[in-house]
mmCIF file of C-alpha atoms in Angstrom:
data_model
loop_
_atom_site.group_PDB
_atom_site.id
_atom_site.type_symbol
_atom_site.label_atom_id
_atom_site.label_comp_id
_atom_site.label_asym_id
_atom_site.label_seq_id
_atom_site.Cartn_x
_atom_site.Cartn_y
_atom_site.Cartn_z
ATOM 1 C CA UNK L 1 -11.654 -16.490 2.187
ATOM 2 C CA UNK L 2 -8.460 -17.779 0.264
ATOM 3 C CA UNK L 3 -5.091 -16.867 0.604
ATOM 4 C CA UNK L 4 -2.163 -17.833 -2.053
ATOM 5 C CA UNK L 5 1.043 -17.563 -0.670
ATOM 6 C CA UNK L 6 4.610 -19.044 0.365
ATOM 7 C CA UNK L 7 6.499 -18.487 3.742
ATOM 8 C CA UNK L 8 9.025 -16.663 2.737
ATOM 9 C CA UNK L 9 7.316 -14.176 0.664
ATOM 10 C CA UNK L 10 7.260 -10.665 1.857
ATOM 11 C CA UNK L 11 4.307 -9.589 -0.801
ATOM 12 C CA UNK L 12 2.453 -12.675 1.114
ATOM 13 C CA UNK L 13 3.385 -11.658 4.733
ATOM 14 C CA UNK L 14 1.470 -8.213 4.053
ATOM 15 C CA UNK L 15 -1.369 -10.096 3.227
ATOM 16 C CA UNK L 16 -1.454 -12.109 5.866
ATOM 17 C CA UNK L 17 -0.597 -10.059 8.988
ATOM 18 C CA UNK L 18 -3.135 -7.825 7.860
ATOM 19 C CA UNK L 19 -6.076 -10.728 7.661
ATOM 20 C CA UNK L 20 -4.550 -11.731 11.285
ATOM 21 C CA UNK L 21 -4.820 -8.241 12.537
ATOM 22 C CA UNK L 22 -8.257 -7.983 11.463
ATOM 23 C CA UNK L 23 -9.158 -11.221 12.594
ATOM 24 C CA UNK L 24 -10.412 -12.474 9.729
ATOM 25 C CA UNK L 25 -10.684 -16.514 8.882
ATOM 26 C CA UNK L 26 -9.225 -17.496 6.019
ATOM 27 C CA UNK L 27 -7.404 -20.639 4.370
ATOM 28 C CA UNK L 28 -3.799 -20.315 3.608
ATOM 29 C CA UNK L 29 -2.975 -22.408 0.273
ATOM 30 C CA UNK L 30 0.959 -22.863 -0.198
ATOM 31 C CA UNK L 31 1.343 -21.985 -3.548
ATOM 32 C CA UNK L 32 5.378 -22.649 -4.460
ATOM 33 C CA UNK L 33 6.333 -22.526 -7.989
ATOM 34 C CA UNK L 34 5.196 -25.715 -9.580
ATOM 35 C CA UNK L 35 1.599 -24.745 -8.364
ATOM 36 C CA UNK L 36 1.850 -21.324 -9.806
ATOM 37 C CA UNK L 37 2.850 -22.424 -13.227
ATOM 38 C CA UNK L 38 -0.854 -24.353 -12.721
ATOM 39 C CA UNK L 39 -3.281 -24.095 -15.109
ATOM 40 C CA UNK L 40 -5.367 -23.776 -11.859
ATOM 41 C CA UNK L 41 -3.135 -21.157 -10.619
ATOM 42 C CA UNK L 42 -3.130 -18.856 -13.895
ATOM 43 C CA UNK L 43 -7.259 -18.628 -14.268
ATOM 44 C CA UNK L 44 -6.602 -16.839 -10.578
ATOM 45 C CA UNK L 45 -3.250 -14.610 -11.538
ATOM 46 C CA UNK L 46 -2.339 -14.827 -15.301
ATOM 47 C CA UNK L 47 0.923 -13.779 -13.898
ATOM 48 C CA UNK L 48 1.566 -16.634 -12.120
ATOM 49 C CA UNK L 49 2.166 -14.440 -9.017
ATOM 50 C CA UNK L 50 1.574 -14.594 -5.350
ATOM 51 C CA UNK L 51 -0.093 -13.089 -3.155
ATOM 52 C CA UNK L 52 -3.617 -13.808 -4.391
ATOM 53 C CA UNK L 53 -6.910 -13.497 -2.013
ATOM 54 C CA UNK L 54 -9.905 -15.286 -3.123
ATOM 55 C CA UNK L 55 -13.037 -13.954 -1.341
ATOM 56 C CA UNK L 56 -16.620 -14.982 -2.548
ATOM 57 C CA UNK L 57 -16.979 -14.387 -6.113
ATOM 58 C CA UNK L 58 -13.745 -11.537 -5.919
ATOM 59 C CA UNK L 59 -10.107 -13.035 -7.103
ATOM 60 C CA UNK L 60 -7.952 -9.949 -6.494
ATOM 61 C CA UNK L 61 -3.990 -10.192 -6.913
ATOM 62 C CA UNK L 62 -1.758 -7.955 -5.494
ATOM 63 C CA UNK L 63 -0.646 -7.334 -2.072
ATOM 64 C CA UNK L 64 -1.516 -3.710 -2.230
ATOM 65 C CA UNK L 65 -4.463 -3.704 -3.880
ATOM 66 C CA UNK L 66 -5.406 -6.664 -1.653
ATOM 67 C CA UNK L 67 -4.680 -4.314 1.764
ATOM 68 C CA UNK L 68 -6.869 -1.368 0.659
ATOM 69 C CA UNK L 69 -9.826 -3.850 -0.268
ATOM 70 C CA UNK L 70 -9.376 -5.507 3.005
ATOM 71 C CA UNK L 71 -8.970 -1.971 5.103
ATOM 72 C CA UNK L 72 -12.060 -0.678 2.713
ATOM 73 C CA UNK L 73 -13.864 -4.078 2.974
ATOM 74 C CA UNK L 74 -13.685 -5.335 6.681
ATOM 75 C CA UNK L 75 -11.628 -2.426 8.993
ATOM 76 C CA UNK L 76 -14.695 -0.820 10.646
ATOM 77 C CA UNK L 77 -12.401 1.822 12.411
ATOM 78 C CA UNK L 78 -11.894 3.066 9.145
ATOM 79 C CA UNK L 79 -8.383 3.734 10.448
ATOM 80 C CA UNK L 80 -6.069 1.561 8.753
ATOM 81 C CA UNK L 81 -6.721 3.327 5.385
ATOM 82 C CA UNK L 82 -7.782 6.844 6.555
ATOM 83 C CA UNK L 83 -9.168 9.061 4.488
ATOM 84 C CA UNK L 84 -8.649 12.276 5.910
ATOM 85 C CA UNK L 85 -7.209 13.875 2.310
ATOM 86 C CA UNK L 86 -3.475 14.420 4.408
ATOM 87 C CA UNK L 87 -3.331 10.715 5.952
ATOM 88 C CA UNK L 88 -4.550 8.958 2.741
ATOM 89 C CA UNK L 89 -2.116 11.047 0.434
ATOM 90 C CA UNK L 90 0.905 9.592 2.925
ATOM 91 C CA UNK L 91 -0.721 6.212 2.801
ATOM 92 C CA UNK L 92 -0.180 6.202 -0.839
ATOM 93 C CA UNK L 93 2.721 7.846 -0.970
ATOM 94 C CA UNK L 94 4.078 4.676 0.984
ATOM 95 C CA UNK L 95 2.391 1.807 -0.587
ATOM 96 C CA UNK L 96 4.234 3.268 -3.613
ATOM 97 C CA UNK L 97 7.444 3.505 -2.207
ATOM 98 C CA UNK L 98 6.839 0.026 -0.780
ATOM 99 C CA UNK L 99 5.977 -0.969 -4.707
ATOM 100 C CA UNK L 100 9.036 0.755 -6.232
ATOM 101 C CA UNK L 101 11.898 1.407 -4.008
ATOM 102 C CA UNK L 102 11.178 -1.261 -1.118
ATOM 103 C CA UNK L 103 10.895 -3.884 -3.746
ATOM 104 C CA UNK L 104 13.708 -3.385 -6.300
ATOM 105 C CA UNK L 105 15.966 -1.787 -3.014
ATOM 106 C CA UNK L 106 15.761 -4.648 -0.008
ATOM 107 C CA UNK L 107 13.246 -7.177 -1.768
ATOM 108 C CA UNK L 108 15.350 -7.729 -4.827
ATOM 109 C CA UNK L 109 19.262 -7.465 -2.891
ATOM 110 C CA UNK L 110 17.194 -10.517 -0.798
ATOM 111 C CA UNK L 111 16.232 -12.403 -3.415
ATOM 112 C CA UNK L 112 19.450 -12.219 -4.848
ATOM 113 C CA UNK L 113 21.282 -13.312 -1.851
ATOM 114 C CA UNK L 114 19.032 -16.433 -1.174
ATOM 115 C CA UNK L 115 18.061 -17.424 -4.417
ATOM 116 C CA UNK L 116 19.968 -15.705 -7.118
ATOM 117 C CA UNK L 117 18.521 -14.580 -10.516
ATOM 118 C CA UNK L 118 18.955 -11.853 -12.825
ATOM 119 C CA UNK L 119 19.598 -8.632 -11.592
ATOM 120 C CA UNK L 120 22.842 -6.342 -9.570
ATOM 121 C CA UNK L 121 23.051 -7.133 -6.008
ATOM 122 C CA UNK L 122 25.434 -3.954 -5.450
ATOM 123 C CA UNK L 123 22.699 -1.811 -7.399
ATOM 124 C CA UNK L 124 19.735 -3.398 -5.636
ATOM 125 C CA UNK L 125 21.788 -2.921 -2.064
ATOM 126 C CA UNK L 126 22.554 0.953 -3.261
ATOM 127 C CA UNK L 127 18.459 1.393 -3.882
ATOM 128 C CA UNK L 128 17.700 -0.174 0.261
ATOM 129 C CA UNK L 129 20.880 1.979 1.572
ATOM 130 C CA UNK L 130 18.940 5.163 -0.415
ATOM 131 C CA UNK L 131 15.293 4.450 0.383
ATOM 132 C CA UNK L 132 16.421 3.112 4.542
ATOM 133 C CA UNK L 133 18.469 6.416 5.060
ATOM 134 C CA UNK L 134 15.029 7.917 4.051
ATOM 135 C CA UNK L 135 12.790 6.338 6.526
ATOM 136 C CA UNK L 136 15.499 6.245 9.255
ATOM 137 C CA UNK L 137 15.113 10.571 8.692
ATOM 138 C CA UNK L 138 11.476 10.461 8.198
ATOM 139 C CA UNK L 139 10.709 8.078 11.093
ATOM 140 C CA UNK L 140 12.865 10.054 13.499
ATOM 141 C CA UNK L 141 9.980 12.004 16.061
ATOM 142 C CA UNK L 142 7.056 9.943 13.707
ATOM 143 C CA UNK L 143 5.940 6.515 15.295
ATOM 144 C CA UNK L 144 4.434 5.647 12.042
ATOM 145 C CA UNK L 145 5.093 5.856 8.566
ATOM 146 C CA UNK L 146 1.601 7.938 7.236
ATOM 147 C CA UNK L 147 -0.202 9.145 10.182
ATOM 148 C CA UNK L 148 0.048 8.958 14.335
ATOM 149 C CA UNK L 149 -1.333 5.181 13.969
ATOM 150 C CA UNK L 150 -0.451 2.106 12.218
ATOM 151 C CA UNK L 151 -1.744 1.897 8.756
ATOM 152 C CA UNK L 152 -1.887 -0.396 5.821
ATOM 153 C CA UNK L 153 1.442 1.851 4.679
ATOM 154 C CA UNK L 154 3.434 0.241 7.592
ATOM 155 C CA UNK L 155 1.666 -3.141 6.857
ATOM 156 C CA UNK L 156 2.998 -2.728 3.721
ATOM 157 C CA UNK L 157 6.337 -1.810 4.398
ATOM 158 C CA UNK L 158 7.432 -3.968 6.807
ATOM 159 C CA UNK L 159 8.332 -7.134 5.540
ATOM 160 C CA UNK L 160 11.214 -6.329 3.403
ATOM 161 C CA UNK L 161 12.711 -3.875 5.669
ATOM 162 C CA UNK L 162 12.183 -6.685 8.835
ATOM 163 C CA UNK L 163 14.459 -8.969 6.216
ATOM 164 C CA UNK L 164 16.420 -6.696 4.630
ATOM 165 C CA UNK L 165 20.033 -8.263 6.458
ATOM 166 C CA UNK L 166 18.969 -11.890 4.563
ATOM 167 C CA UNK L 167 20.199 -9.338 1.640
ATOM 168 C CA UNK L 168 23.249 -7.652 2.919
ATOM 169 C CA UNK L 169 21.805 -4.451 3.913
ATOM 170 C CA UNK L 170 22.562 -4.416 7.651
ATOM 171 C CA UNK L 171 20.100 -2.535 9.792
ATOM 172 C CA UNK L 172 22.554 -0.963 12.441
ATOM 173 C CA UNK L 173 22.734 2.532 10.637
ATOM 174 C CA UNK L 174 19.095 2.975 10.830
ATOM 175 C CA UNK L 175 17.920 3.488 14.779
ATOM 176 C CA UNK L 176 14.684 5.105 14.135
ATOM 177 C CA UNK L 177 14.108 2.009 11.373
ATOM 178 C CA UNK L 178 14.371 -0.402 14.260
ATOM 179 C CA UNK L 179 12.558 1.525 16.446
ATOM 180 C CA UNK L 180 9.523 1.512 14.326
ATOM 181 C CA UNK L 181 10.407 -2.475 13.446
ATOM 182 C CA UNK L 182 9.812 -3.301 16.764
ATOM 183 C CA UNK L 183 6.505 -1.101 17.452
ATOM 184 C CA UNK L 184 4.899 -2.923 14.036
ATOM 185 C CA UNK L 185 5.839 -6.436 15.394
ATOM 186 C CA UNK L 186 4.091 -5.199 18.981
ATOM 187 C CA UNK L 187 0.786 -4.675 16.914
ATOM 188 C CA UNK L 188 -1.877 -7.513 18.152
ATOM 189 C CA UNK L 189 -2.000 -10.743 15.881
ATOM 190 C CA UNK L 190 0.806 -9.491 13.892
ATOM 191 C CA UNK L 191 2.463 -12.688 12.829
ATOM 192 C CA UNK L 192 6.509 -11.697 12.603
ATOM 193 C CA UNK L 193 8.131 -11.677 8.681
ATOM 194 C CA UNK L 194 10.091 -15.138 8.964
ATOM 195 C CA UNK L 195 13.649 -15.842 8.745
ATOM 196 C CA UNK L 196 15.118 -18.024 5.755
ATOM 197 C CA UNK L 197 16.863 -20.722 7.161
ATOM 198 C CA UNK L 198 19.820 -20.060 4.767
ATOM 199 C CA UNK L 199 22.230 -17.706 6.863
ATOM 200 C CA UNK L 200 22.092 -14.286 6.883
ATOM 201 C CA UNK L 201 25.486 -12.523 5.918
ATOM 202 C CA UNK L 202 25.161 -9.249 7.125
#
């Protein structure tokens, strides 16, 4: 098994604590932007994007997709993507709030911050302050985002909100947030989301 990635990539991270936490072997392949813009590269993701997991004869893109192959694929527990109807509904309902709002909210104010680009910082920072005030309330008396163990929805989620100061977004207003930061980075194996070395400036 194959993993595409870089450091500093949130998308990636997902990927990657989730392989760890299954304790799965894998190679990790550092693809930065010169080797995405491969010929090499594009036969695996014509969109030049990362994360991609190479397993056997499967090439699968996408972070999301790739956690609910490797819950479906490899979690024998069957418990990291339930599917009683009322746990899989809230699994879904976060991997595509962690594929809207997570991204263009505390993903994008990051990337903005660190690397610059095209976008609104203040609009992308007004999307994290909207979609953190919502987990801080839904989190408070919950341990977990989807169900009363961790899933692949706070797998998913994690990353961006771990790193969401590298965009401005401080994390101070959001107790039950940090609460349930610190209770995903206690899971077994799970590798922390790391720091850019550029400083943060919230």
């Amino acid at each position: 098994m194959t993993l595409y990635g870089t450091p500093l990539s949130g998308h990636a991270h997902r990927v990657e604590a989730f392989l760890n936490i299954l304790g799965l072997p894998y190679r990790y392949v550092e693809a930065n932007a010169e080797v995405r813009r491969s010929e090499s590269f594009l036969a695996l993701n014509p969109f030049g994007q990362i994360p991609v997991l190479v397993d056997g004869d499967l090439v699968l893109p996408d972070s999301v997709a790739i956690l609910v192959y490797l819950a479906d694929r490899y979690d024998g527990s069957g418990l990291w993507n339930p599917k009683v109807p009322e746990e899989a509904a809230q699994v879904q309902r976060w991997l595509s709030i962690a594929a809207g709002d997570l991204r263009f909210g505390p993903a994008l104010a990051r990337i903005l911050t660190l690397w610059g680009g095209a976008g609104s910082l203040t609009d992308a920072q007004r999307v994290a302050e909207r979609v953190l005030r919502f987990m801080d309330s839904h989190l408070d008396g919950r341990y977990w985002l989807a169900a009363v163990r961790p899933t692949i929805a706070d797998i998913a989620c994690y990353a961006y909100v771990a790193r969401a100061p590298e965009g401005r977004i401080p994390l101070d207003p959001y107790p039950a947030v940090r609460r349930w930061l610190e209770r995903v980075e206690a899971i077994p194996a799970l590798p922390p989301m790391p720091q850019s070395a550029i400083p943060q400036t919230a």
